PDB file of C-alpha atoms in Angstrom:
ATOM      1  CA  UNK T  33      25.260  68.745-135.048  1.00  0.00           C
ATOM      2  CA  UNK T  34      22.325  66.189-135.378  1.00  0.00           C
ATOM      3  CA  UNK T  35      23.802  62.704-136.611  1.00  0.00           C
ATOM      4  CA  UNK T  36      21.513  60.604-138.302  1.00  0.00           C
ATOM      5  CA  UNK T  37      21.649  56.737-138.526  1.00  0.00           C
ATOM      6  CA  UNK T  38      21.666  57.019-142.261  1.00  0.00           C
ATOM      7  CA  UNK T  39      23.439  59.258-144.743  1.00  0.00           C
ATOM      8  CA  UNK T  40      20.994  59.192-147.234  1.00  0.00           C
ATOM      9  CA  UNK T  41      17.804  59.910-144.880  1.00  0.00           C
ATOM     10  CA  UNK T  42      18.558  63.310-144.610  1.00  0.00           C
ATOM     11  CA  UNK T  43      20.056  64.814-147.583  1.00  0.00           C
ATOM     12  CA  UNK T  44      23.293  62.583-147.542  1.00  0.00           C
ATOM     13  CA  UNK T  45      25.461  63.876-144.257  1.00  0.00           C
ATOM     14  CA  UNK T  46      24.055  66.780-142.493  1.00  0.00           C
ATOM     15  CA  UNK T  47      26.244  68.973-141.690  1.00  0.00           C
ATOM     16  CA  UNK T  48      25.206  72.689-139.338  1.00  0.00           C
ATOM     17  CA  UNK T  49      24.419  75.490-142.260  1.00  0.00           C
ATOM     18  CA  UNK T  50      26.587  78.022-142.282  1.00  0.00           C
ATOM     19  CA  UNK T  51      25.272  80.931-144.891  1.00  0.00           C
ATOM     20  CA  UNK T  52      26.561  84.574-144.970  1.00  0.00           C
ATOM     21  CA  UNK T  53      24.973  86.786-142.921  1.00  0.00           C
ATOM     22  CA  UNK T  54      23.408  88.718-145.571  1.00  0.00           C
ATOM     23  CA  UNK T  55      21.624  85.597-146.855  1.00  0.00           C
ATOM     24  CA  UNK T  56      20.703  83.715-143.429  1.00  0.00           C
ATOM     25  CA  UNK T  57      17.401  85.832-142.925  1.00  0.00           C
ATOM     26  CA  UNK T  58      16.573  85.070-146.370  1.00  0.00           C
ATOM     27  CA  UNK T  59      17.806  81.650-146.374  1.00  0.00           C
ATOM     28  CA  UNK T  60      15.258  80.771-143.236  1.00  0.00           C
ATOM     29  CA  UNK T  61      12.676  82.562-144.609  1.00  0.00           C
ATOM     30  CA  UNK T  62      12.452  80.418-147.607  1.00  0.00           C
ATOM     31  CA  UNK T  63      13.032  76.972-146.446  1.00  0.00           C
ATOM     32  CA  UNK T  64      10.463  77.928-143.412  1.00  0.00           C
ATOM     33  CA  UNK T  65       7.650  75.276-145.010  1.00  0.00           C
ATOM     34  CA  UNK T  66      10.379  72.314-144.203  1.00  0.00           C
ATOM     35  CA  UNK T  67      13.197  72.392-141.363  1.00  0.00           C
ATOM     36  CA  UNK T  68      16.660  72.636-141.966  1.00  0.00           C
ATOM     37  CA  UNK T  69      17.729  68.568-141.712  1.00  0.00           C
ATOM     38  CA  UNK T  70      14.596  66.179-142.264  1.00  0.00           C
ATOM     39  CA  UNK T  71      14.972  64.005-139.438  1.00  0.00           C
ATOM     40  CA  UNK T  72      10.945  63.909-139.323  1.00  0.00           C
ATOM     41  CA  UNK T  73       9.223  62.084-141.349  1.00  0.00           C
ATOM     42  CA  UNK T  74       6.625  64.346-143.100  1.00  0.00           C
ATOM     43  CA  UNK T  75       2.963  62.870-143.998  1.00  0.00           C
ATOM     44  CA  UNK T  76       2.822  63.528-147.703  1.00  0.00           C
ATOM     45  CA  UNK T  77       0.860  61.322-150.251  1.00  0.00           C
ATOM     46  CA  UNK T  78       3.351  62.176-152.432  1.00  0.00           C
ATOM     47  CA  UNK T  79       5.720  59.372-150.701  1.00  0.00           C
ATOM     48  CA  UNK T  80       3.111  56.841-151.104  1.00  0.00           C
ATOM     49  CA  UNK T  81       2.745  56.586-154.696  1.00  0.00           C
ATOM     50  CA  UNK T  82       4.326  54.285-156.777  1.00  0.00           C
ATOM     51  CA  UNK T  83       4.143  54.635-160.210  1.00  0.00           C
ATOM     52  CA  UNK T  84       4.512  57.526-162.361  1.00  0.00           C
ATOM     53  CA  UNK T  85       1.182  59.270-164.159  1.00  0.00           C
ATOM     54  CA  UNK T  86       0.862  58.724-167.883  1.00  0.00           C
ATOM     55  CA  UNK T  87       0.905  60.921-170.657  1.00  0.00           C
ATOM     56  CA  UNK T  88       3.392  63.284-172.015  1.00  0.00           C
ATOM     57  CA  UNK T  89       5.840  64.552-169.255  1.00  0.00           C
ATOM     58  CA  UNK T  90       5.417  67.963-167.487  1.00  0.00           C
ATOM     59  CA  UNK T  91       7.462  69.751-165.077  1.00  0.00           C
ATOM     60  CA  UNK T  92       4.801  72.329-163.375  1.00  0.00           C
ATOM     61  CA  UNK T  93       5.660  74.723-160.531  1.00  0.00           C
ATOM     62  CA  UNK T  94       9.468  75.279-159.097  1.00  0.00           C
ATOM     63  CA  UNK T  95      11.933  72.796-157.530  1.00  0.00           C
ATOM     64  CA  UNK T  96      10.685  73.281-154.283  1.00  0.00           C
ATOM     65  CA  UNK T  97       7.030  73.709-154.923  1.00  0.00           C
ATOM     66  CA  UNK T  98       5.611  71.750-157.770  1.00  0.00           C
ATOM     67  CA  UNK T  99       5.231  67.822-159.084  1.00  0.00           C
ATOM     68  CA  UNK T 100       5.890  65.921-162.679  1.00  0.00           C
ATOM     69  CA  UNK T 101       3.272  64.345-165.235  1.00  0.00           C
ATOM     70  CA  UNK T 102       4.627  61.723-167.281  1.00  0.00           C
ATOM     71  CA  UNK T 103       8.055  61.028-165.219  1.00  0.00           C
ATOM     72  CA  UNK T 104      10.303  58.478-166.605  1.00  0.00           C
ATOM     73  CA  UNK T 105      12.632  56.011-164.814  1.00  0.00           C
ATOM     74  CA  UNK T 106      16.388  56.105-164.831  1.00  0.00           C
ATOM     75  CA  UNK T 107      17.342  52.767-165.418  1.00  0.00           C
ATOM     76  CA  UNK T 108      19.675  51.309-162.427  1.00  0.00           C
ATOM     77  CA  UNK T 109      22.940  51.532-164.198  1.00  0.00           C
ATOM     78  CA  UNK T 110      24.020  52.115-167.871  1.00  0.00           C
ATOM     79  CA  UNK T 111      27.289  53.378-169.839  1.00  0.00           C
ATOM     80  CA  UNK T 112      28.944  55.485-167.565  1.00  0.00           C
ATOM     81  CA  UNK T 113      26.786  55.941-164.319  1.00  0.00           C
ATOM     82  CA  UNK T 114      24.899  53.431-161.504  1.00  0.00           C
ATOM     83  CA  UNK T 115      21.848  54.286-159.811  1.00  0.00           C
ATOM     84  CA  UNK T 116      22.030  54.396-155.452  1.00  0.00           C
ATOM     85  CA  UNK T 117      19.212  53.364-153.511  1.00  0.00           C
ATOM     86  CA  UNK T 118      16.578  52.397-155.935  1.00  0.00           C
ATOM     87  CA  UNK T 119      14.749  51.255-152.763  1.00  0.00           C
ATOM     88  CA  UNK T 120      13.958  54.798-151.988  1.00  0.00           C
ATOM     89  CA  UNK T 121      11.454  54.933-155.415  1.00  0.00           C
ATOM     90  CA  UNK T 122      13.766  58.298-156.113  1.00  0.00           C
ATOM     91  CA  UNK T 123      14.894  57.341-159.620  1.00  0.00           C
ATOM     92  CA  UNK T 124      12.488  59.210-161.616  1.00  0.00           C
ATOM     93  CA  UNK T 125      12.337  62.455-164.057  1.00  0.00           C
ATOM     94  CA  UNK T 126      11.936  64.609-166.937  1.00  0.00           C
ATOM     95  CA  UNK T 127      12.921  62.511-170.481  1.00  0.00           C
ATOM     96  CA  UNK T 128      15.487  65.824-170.075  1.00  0.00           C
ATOM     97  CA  UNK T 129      16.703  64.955-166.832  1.00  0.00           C
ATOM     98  CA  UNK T 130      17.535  60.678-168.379  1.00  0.00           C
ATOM     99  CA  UNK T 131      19.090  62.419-171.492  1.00  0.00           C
ATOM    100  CA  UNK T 132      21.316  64.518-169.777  1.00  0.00           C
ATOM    101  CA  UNK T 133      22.778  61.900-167.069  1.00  0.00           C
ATOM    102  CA  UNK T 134      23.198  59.825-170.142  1.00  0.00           C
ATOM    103  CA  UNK T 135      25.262  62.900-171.575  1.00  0.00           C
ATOM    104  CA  UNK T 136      26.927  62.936-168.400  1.00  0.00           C
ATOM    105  CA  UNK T 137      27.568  59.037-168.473  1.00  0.00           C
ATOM    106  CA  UNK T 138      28.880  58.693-171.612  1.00  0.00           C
ATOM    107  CA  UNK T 139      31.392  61.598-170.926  1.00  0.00           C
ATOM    108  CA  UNK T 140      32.329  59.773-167.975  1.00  0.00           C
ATOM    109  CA  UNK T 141      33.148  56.456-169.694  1.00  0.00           C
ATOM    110  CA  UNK T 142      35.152  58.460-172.293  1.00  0.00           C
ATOM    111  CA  UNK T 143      37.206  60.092-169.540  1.00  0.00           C
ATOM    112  CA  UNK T 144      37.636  56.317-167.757  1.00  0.00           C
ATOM    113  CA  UNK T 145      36.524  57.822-164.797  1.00  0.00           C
ATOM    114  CA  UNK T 146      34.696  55.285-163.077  1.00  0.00           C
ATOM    115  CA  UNK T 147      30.684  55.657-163.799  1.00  0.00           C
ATOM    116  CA  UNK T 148      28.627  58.283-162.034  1.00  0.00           C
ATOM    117  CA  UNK T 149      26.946  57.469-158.826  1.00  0.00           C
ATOM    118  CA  UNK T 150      23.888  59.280-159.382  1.00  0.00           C
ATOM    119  CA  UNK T 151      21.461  59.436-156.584  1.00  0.00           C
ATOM    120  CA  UNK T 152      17.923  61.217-155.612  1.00  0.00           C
ATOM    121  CA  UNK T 153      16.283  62.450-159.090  1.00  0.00           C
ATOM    122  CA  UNK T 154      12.714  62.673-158.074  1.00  0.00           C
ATOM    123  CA  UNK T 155       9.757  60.725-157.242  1.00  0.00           C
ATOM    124  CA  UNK T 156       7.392  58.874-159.549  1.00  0.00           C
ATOM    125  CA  UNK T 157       5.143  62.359-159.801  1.00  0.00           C
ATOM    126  CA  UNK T 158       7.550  64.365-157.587  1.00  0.00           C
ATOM    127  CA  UNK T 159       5.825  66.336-155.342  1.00  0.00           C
ATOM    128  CA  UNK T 160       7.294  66.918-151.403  1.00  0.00           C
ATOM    129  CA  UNK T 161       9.561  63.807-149.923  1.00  0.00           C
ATOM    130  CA  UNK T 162       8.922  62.787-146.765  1.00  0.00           C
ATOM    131  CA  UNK T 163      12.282  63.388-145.855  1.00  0.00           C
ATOM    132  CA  UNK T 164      15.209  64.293-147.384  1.00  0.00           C
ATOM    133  CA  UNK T 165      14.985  67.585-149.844  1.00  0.00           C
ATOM    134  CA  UNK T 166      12.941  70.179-150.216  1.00  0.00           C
ATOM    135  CA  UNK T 167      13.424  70.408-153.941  1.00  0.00           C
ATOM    136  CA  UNK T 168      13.542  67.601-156.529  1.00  0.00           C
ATOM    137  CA  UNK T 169       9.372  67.848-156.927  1.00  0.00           C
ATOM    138  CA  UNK T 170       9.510  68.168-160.789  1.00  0.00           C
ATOM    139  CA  UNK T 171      11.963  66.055-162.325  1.00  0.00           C
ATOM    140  CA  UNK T 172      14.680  68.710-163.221  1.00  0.00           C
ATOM    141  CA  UNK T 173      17.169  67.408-160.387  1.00  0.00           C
ATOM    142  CA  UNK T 174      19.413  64.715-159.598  1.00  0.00           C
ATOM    143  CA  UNK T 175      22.446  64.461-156.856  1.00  0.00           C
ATOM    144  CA  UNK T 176      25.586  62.646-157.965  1.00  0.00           C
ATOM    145  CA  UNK T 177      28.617  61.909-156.090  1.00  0.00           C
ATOM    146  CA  UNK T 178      32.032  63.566-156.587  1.00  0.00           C
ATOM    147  CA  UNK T 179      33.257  59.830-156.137  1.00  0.00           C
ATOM    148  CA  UNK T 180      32.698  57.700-159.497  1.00  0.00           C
ATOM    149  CA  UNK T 181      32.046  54.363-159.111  1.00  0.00           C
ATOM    150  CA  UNK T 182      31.929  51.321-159.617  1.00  0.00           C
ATOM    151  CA  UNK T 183      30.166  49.580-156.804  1.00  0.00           C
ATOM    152  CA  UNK T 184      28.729  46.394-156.778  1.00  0.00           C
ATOM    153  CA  UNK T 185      24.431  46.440-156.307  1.00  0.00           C
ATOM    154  CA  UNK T 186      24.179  45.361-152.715  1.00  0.00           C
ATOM    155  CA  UNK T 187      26.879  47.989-151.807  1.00  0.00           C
ATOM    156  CA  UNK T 188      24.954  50.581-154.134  1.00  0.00           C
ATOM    157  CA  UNK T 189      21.779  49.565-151.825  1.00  0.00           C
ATOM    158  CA  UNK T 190      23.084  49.914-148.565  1.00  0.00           C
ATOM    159  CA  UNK T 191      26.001  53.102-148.681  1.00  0.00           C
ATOM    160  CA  UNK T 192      26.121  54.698-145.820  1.00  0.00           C
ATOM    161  CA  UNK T 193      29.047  57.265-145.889  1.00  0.00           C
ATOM    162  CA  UNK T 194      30.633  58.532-148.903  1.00  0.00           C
ATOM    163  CA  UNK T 195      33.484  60.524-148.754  1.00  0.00           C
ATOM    164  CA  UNK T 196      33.368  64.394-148.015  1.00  0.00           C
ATOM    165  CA  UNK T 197      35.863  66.312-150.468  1.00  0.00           C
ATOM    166  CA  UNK T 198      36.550  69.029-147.031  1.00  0.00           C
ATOM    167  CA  UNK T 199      39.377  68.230-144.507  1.00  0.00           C
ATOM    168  CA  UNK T 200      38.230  67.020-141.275  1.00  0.00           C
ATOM    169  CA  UNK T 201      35.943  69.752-139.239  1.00  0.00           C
ATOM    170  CA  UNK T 202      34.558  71.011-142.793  1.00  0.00           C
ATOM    171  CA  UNK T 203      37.918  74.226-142.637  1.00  0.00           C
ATOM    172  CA  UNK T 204      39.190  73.478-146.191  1.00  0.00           C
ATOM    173  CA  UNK T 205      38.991  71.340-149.138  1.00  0.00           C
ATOM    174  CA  UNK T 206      40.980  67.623-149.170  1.00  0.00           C
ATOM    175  CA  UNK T 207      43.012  68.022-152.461  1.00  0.00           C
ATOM    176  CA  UNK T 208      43.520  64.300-152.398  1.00  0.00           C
ATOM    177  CA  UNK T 209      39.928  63.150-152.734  1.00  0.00           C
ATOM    178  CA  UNK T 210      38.887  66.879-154.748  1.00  0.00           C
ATOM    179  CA  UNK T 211      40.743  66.596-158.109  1.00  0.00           C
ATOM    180  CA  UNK T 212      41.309  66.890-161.630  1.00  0.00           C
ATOM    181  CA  UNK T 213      38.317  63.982-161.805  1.00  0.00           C
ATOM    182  CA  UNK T 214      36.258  65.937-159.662  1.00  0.00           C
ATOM    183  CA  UNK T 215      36.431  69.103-161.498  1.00  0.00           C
ATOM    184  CA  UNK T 216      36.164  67.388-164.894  1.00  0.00           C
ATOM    185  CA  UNK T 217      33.038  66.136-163.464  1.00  0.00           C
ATOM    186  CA  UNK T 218      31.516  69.362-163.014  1.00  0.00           C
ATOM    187  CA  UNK T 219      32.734  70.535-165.963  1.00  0.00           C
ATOM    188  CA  UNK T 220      31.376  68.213-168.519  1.00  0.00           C
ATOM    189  CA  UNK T 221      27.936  69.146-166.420  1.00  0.00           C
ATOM    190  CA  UNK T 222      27.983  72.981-166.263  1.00  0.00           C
ATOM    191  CA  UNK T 223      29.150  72.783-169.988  1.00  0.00           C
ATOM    192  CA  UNK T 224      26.112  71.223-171.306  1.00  0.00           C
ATOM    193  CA  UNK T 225      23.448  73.933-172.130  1.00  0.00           C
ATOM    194  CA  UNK T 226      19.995  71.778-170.104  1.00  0.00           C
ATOM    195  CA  UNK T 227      22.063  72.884-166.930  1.00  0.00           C
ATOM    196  CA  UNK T 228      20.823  75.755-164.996  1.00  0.00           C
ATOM    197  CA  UNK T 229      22.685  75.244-162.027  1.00  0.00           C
ATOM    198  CA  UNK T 230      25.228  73.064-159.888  1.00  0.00           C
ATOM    199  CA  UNK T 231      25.321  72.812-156.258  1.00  0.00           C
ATOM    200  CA  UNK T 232      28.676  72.309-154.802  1.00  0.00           C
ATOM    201  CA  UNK T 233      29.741  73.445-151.007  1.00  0.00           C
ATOM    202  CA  UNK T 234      31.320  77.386-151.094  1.00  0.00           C
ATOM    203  CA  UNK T 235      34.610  75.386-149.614  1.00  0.00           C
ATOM    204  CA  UNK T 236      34.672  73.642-153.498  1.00  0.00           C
ATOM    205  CA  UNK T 237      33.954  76.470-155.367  1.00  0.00           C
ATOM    206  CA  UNK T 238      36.312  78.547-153.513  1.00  0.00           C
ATOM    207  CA  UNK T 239      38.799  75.821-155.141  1.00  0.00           C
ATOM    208  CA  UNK T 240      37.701  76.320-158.165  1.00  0.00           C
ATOM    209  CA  UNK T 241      38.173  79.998-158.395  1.00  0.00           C
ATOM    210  CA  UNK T 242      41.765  79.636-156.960  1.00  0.00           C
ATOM    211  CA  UNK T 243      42.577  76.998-159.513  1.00  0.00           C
ATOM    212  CA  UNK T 244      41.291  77.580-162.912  1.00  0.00           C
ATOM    213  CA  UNK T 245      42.049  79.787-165.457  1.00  0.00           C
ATOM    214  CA  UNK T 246      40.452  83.084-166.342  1.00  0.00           C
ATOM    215  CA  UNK T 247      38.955  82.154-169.096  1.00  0.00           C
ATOM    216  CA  UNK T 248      37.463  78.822-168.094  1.00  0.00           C
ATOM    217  CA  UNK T 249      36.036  80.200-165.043  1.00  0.00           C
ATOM    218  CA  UNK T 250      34.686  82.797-167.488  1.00  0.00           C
ATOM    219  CA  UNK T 251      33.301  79.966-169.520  1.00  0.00           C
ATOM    220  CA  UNK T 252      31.239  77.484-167.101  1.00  0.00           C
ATOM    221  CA  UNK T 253      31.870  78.061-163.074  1.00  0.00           C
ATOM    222  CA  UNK T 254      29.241  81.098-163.079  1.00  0.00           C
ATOM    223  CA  UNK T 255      26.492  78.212-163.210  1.00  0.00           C
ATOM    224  CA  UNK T 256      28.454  76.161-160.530  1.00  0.00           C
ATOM    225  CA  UNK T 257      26.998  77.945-157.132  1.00  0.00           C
ATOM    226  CA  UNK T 258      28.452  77.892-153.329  1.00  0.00           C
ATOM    227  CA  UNK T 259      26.369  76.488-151.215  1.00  0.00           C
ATOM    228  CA  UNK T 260      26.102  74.840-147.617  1.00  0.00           C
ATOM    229  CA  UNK T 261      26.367  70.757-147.165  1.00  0.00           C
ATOM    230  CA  UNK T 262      26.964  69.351-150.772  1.00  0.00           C
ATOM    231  CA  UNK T 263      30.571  68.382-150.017  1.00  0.00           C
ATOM    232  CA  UNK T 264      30.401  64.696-151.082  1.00  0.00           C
ATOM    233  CA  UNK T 265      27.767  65.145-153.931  1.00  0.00           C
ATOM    234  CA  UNK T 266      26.476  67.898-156.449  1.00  0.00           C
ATOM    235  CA  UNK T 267      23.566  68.797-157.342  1.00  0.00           C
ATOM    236  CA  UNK T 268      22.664  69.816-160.740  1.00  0.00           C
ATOM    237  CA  UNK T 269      18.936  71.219-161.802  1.00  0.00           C
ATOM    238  CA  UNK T 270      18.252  71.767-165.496  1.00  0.00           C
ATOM    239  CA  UNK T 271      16.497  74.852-167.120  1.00  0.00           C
ATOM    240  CA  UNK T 272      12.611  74.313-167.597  1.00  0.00           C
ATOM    241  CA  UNK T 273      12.124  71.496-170.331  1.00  0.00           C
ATOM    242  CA  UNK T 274      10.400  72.701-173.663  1.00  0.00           C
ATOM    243  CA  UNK T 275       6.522  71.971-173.275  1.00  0.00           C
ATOM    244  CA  UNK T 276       6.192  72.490-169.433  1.00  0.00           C
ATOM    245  CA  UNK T 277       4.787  75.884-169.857  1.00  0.00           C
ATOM    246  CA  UNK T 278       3.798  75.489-166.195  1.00  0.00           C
ATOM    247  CA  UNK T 279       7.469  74.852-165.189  1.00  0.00           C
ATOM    248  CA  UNK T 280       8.922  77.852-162.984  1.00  0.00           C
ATOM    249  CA  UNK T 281      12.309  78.657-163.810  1.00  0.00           C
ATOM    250  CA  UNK T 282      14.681  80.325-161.367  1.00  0.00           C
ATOM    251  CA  UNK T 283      15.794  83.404-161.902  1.00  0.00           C
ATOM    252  CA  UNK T 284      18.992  84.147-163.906  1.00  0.00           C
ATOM    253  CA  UNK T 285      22.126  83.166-162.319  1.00  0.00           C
ATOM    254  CA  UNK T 286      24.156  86.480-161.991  1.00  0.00           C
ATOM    255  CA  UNK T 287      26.494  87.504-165.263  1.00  0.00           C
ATOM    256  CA  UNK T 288      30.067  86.572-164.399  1.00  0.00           C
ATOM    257  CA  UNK T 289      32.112  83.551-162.784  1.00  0.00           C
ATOM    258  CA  UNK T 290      30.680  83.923-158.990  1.00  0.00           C
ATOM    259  CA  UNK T 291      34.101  84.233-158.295  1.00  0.00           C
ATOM    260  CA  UNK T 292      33.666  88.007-155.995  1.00  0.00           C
ATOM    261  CA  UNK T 293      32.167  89.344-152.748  1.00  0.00           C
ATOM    262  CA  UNK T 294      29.251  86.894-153.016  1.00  0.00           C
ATOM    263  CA  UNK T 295      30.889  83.879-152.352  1.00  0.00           C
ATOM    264  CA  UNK T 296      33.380  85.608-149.757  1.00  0.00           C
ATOM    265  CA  UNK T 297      30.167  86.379-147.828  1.00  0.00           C
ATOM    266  CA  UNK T 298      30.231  82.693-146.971  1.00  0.00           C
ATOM    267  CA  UNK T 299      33.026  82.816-145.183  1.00  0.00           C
ATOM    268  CA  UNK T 300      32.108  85.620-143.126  1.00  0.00           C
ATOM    269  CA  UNK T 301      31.278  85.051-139.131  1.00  0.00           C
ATOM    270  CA  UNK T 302      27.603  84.763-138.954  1.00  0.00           C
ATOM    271  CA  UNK T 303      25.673  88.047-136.571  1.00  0.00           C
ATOM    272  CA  UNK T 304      25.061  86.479-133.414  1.00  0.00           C
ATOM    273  CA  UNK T 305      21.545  85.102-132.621  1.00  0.00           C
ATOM    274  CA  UNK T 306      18.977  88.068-131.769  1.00  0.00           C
ATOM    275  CA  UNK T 307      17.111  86.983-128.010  1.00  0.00           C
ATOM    276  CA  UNK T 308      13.973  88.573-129.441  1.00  0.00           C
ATOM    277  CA  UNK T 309      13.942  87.477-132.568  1.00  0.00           C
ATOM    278  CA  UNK T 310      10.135  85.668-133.081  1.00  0.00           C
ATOM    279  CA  UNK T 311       9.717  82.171-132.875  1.00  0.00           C
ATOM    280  CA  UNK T 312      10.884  80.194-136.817  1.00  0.00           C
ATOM    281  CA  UNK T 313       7.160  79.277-138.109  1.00  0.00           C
ATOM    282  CA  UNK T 314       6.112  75.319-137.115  1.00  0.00           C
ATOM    283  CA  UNK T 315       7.707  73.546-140.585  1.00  0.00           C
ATOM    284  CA  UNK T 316       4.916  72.592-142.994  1.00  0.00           C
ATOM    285  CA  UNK T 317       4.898  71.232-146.882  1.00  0.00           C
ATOM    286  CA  UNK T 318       4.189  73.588-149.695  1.00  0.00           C
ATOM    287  CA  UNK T 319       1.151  74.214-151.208  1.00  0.00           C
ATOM    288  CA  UNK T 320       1.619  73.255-154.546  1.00  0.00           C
ATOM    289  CA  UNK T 321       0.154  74.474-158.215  1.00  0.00           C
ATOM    290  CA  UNK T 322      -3.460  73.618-158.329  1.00  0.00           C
ATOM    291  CA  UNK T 323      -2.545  71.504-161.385  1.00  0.00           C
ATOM    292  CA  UNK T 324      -0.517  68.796-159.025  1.00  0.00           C
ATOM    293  CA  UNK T 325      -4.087  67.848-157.821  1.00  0.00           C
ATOM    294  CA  UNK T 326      -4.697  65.733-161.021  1.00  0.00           C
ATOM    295  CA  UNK T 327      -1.137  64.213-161.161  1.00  0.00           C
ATOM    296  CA  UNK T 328      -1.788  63.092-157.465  1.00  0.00           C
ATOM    297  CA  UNK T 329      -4.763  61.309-158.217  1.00  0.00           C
ATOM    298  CA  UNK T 330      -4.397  60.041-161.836  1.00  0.00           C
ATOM    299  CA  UNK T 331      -4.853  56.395-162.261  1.00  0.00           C
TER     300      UNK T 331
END
């Protein structure tokens, strides 16, 4: 495994992917156009701006393809959540995406949690990062950590390691840092209807299924989805915000809790590498909807 100088360079702590063997051709296939931990800094103009375009905000194309018109700033810290590494210039999204972590916050407050430590949303018109993510172009996404707060600003600037929820070696969840605060957490998210989707690593949501009841898991953990890395933070995405008719929304998540063969396919041994398999494409950025071209170069 690669290990980077900084946690938050590329995607918070790489760890190796390790998908079900069903999904690994698949899973390549897609994320082909960027490489697997973004250790390389990609040339992107998108990086380079540094304000958001005016007008009314649009998310247009998908979360790993598209940009935002009219993003708005998350303020660094407010009732219930703190923004990390403003430096980065990744505070930025949909008036959805501020409304909801302000949801989020205030449920957090009222639980005396600790606030949120929210950190990449997007940047000022989205787009590809030059390192990092390949989704979070159009303002619908944000990562938080499963450990609240508070921290002080200069410690918000400069985290380097926050805590994984897996025991050591990444072979089974820590129950003393993944809780009752850590699954509230995710539950005041997937309960709110913007949510599409939540991130967590197939170790969590293993947990989950083990440990709730029928007919919570029947309520909110279908939208919570297993997933490789995301073992100190979550990632939620919301549903396409009303007026962005050139937003692309995922497809449906699958009906039921997730709770079946799917997620035991992550814990299947992987096939072992084919000798004559061809050559994984050179990683390039997307080519984004031709509408991006004006939120590039608005003034």
């Amino acid at each position: 495994m690669i290990a980077p100088a900084l946690w938050f360079q590329a995607l918070w702590r790489p760890r190796r992917l390790r998908l079900p063997p069903v999904l690994a051709i698949v899973f390549l296939a897609a994320l082909a156009p960027l490489p697997a931990v973004a250790q390389t800094r990609y040339d992107t103009p998108w990086a380079d701006v540094t304000a958001p375009s005016g007008g009314a905000a649009r998310a247009i194309g998908g979360p790993s393809r598209g940009c935002i018109a009219g993003a708005r700033p998350l303020a660094a810290e407010g009732e219930g959540f703190q923004v990390l590494r403003r430096w980065r210039n990744r505070y930025y999204g949909h008036p959805d995406l501020l409304a909801f972590l302000t949801r989020l916050g205030k449920a957090q407050a009222a639980a005396k949690f600790g606030p949120l430590l929210i950190g990449d949303m997007a940047q000022p018109r989205g787009g590809p990062m030059a390192t990092g993510h390949r989704s979070h172009q159009t303002g619908i996404d944000a990562d938080i950590l499963f450990t609240p707060g508070p921290m002080a600003p200069a410690a918000r600037e400069s985290l380097t390691a926050p805590p994984s929820m897996l025991l050591p070696g990444g072979k089974g969840v820590d129950l003393k840092r993944f809780g009752p605060t850590q699954v509230a957490m995710l539950r005041h998210a997937a309960r709110d209807p913007a949510i599409a989707r939540i991130f967590v690593n197939f170790h969590l949501k293993k947990r989950l299924c083990q440990s709730l009841p029928p007919a919570e898991r029947a309520e909110w953990l279908g939208k919570v989805r297993p997933w490789a890395g995301h073992d100190e933070h979550f990632h939620i995405r919301l549903h396409c915000p009303a007026g962005s008719a050139q937003c692309e929304d995922q497809d449906p998540i699958p009906a039921g809790d997730g709770c079946d063969d799917s997620l035991e396919a992550w814990f299947r041994p992987a096939p072992p590498p084919d000798p004559n398999a061809p050559k994984p494409p050179k990683p390039r950025l997307p080519v984004l909807p031709a509408a991006c071209d004006a939120v590039l170069t608005a003034k």
